[in-house]
CSV table of C-alpha atoms in Angstrom, one decimal:
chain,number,residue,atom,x,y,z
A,1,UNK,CA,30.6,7.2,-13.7
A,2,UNK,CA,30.0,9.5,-16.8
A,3,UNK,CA,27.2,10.0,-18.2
A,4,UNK,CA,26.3,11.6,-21.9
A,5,UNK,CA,23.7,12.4,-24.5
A,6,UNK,CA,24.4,13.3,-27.9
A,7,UNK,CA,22.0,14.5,-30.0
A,8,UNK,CA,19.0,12.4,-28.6
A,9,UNK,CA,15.7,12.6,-30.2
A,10,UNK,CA,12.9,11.0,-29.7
A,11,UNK,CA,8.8,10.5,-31.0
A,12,UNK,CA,6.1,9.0,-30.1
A,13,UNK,CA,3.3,7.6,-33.6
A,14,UNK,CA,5.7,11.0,-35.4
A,15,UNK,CA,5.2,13.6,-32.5
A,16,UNK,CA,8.6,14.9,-31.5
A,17,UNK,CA,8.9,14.6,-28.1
A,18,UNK,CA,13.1,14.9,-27.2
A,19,UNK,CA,14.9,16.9,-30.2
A,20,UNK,CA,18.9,17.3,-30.5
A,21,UNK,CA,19.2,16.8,-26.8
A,22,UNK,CA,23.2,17.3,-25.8
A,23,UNK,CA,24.6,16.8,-22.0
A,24,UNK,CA,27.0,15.0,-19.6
A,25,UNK,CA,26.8,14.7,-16.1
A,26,UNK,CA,30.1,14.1,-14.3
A,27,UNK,CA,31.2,11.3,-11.9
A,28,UNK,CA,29.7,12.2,-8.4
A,29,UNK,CA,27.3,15.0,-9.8
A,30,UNK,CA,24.1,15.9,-8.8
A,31,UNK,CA,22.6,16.8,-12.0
A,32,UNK,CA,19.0,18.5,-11.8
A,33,UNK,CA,16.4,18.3,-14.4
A,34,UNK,CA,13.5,21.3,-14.6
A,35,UNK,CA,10.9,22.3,-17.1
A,36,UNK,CA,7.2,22.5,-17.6
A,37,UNK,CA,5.1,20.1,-17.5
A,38,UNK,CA,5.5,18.1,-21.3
A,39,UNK,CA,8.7,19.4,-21.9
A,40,UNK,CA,10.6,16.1,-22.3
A,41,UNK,CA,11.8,14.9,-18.9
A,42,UNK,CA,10.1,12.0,-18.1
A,43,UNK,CA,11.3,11.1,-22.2
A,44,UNK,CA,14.9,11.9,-21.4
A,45,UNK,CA,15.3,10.2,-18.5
A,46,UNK,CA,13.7,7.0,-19.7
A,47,UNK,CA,16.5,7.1,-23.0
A,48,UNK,CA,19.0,7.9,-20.4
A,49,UNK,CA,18.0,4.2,-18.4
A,50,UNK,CA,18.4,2.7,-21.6
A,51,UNK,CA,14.0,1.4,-21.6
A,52,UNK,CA,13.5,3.5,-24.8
A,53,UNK,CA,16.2,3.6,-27.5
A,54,UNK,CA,16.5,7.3,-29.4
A,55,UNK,CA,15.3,7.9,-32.2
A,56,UNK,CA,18.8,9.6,-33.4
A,57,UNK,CA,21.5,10.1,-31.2
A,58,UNK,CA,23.3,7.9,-28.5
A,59,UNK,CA,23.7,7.5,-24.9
A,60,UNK,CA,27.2,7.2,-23.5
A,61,UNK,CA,28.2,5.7,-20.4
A,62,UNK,CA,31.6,6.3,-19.3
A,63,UNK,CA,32.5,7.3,-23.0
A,64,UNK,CA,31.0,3.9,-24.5
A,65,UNK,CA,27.8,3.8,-26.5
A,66,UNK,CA,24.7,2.3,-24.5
A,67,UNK,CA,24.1,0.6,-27.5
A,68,UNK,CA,26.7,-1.9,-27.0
A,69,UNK,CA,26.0,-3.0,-23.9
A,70,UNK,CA,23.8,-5.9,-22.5
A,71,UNK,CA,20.7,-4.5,-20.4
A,72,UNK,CA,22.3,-6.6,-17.3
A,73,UNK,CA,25.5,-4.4,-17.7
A,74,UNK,CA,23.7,-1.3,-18.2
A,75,UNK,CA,21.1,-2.3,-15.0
A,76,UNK,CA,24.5,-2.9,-13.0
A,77,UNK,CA,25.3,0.5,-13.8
A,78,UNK,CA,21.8,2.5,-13.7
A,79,UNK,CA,19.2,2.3,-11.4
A,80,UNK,CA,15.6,4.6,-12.5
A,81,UNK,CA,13.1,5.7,-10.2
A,82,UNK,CA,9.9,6.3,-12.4
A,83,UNK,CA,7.2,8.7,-11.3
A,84,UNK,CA,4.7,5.7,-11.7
A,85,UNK,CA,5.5,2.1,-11.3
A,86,UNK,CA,2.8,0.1,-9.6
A,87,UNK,CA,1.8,-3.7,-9.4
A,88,UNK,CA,-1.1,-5.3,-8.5
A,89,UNK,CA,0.9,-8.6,-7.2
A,90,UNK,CA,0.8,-9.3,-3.2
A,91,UNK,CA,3.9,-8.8,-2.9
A,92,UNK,CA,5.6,-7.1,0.7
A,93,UNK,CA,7.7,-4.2,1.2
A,94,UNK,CA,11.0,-6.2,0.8
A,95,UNK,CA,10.1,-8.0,-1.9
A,96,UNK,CA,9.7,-4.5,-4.1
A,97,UNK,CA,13.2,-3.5,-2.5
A,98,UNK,CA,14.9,-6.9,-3.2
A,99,UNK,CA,14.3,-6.4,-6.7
A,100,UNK,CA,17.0,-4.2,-7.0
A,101,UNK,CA,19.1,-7.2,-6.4
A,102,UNK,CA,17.8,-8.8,-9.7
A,103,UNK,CA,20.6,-7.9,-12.0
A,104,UNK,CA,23.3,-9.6,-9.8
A,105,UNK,CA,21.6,-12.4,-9.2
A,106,UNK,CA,22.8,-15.8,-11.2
A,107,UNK,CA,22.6,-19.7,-11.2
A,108,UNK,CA,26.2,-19.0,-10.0
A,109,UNK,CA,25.3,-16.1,-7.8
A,110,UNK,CA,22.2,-16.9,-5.7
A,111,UNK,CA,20.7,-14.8,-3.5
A,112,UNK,CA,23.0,-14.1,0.1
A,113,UNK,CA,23.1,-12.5,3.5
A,114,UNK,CA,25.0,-9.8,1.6
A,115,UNK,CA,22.1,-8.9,-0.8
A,116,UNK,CA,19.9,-9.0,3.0
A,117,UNK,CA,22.2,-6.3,4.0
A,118,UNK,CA,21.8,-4.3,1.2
A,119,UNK,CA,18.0,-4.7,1.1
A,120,UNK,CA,18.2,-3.5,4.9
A,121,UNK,CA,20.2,-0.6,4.8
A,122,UNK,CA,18.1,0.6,1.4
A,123,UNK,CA,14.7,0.5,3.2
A,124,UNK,CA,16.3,2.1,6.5
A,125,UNK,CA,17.6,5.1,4.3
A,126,UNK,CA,14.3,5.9,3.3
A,127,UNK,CA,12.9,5.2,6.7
A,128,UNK,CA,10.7,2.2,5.7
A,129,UNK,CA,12.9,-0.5,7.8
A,130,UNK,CA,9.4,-1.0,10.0
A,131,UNK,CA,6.7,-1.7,7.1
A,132,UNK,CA,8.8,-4.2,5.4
A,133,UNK,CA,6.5,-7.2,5.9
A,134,UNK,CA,3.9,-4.7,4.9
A,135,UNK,CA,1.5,-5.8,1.7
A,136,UNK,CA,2.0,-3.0,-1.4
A,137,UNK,CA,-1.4,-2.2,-1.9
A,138,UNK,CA,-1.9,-0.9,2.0
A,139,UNK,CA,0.9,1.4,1.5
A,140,UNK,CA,0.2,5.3,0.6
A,141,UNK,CA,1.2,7.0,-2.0
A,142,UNK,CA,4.2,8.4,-0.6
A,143,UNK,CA,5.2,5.5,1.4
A,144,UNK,CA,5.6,3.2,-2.1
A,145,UNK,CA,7.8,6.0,-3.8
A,146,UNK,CA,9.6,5.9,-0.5
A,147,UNK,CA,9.9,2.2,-1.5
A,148,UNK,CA,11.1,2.7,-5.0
A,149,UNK,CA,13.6,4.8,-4.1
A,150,UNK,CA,15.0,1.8,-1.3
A,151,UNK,CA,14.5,-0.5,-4.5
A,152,UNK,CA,16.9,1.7,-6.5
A,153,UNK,CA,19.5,1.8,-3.6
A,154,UNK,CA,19.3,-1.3,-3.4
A,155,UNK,CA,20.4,-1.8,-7.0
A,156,UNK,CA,23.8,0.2,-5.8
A,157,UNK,CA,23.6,1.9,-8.9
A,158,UNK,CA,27.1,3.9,-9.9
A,159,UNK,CA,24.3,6.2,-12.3
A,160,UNK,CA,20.8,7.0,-10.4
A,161,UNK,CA,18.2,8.5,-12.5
A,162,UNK,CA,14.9,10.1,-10.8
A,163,UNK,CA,11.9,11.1,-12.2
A,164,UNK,CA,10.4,13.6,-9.7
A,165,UNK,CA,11.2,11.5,-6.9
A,166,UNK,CA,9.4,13.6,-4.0
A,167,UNK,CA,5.9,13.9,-5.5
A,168,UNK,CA,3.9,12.4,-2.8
A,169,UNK,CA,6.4,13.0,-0.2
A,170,UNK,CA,5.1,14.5,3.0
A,171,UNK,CA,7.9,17.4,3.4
A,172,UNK,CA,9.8,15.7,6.2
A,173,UNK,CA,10.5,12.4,3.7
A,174,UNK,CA,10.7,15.4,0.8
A,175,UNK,CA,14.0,17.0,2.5
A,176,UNK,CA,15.0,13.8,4.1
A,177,UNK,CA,14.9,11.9,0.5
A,178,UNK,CA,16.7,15.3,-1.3
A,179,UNK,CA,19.5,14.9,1.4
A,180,UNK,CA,20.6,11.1,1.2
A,181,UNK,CA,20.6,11.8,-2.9
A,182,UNK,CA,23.2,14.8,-2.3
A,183,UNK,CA,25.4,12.5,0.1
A,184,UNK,CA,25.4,9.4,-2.4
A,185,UNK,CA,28.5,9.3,-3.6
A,186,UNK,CA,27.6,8.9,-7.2
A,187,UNK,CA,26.3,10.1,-10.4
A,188,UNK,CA,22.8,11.0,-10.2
A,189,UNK,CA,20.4,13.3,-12.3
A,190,UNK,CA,17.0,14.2,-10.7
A,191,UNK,CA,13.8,16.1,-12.1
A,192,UNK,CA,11.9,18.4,-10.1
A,193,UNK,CA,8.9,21.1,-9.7
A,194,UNK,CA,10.0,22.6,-6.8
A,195,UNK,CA,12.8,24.9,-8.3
A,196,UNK,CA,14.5,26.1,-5.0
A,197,UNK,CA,15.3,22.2,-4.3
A,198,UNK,CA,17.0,21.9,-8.0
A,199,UNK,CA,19.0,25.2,-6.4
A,200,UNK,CA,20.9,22.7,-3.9
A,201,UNK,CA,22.0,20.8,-7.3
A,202,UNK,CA,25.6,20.8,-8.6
A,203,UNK,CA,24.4,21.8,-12.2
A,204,UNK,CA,20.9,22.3,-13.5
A,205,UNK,CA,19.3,21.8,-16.8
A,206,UNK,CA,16.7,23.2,-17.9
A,207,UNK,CA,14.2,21.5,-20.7
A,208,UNK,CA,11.1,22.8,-22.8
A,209,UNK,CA,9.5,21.9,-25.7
A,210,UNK,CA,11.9,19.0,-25.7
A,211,UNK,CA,15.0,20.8,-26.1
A,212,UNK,CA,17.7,21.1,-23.4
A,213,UNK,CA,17.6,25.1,-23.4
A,214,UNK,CA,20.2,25.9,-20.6
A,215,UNK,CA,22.1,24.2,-18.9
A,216,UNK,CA,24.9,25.2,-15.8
A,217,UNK,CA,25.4,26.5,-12.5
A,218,UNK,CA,21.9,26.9,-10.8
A,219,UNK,CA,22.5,30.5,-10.1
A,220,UNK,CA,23.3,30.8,-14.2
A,221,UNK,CA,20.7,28.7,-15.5
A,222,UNK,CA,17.2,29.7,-13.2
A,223,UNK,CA,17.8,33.9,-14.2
A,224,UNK,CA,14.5,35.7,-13.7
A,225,UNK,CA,15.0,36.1,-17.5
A,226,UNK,CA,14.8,32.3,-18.0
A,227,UNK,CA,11.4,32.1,-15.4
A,228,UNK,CA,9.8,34.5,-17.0
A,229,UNK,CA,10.4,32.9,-20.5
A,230,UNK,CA,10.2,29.1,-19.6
A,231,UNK,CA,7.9,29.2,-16.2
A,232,UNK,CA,6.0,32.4,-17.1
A,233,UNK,CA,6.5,33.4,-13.4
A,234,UNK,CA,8.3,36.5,-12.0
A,235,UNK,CA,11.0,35.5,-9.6
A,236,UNK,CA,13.7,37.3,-7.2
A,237,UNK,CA,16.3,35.9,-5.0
A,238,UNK,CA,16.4,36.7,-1.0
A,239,UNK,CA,18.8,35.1,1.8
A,240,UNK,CA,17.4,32.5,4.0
A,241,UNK,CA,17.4,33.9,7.4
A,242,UNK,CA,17.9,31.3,9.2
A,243,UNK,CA,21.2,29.2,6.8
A,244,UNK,CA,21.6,32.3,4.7
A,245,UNK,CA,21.6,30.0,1.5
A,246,UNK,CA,19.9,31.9,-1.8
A,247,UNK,CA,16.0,30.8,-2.4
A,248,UNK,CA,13.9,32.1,-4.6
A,249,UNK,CA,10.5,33.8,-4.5
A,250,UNK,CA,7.7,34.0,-7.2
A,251,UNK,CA,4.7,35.6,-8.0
A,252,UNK,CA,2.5,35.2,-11.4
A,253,UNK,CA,3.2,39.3,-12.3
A,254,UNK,CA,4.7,41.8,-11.4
């Protein structure tokens, strides 16, 4: 599924926050978002999921305007996976991860040992199958975004949005999280710090001072120009020696 923005702005009590914001992500890309702190992620995905409505501009979904559709099309299509998103109900592992089943759910379509499947696999994927009778509040940090992310899956989302989904993440759950995303076969656009993970993306953008500044191939769009300007960090490319894929080294001078 296709996914646009065209000219999306957005502001917060008259603070510009998202200006004249233009991108699509392709069916069955792997879109990744980068930027400094403030500089309009977290904002653009949020219009993107269709919980704020822009300011100016539109969101597209498969060439037709979000605007038209009924949130329980658009959450049929679009699953979000929110930095923060916390409750203080007692509710278990699988309850969190069963509410991804919410937007399918109807007087005529009650809950089913096919939505138990799908609950199943989600939490397995993110290797939380064993804590699923566990209560939300005893779970880490790490463990609920771990959770989230099974609650998104669970959704089976054709668009999957996340906002810095490995913060918390020990690194094994980091690259294990990072890998299922790549082998979804959907549309998905992720933000992230850690710039040599956006590097495995199909296409990256990059944002600051709410402006989409570049967008493109990884290798075209993180230039040691661009990290100097935007990151204020010196950066050079070496070979991994052990896969011989391109990462990238920094320092804070030269």
């Amino acid at each position: 599924m296709r996914l646009s923005a065209e000219k999306l702005a957005w502001s917060v009590h008259g603070t510009p926050l998202l200006t004249d914001v233009n991108l699509t992500v392709e069916p069955g890309q792997t879109f990744g978002l980068v930027g400094p702190n403030g500089s309009g992620k977290t904002s653009l995905l949020r219009l993107l999921a269709g919980l704020n409505k822009p300011k100016a501009g539109r969101v597209l979904i498969d060439h037709q305007p979000m605007h038209t559709l009924k949130q329980r099309a658009i959450a049929q299509s679009i699953a979000l996976v929110e930095q923060q998103a916390d409750t203080t109900d007692r509710i278990t592992v699988h309850q969190v991860a069963s509410l991804g089943r919410t937007p399918f759910l109807s007087a005529l379509r009650p809950w089913s040992k096919e939505d138990d499947a799908i609950v199943a696999q989600a939490l397995h994927d993110v290797d939380m199958a064993h804590m699923t009778d566990r209560l939300w509040h005893t779970l880490s940090g790490g463990e609920r975004q771990r959770v989230h992310i099974a609650r998104a899956l669970a959704q089976q989302p054709k668009i999957l949005l996340l906002d810095e989904p490995t913060n918390h993440l020990d690194i094994r759950h980091q690259l294990s999280i990072l890998e299922l995303v790549r082998q979804l076969p959907i549309t998905v656009m992720i933000s992230l710090h850690d710039l040599n993970h956006a590097m495995e993306c199909d296409r990256i953008g990059v944002m600051d001072g709410g402006r989409l500044i570049d967008s493109g191939l990884p290798q075209e769009a993180l230039t040691a120009a661009r990290l100097r300007q935007t990151f204020g960090v010196y950066a050079h490319v070496v070979d991994d020696p052990i896969d011989g894929k391109q990462i990238m080294r920094f320092r804070s001078e030269v």
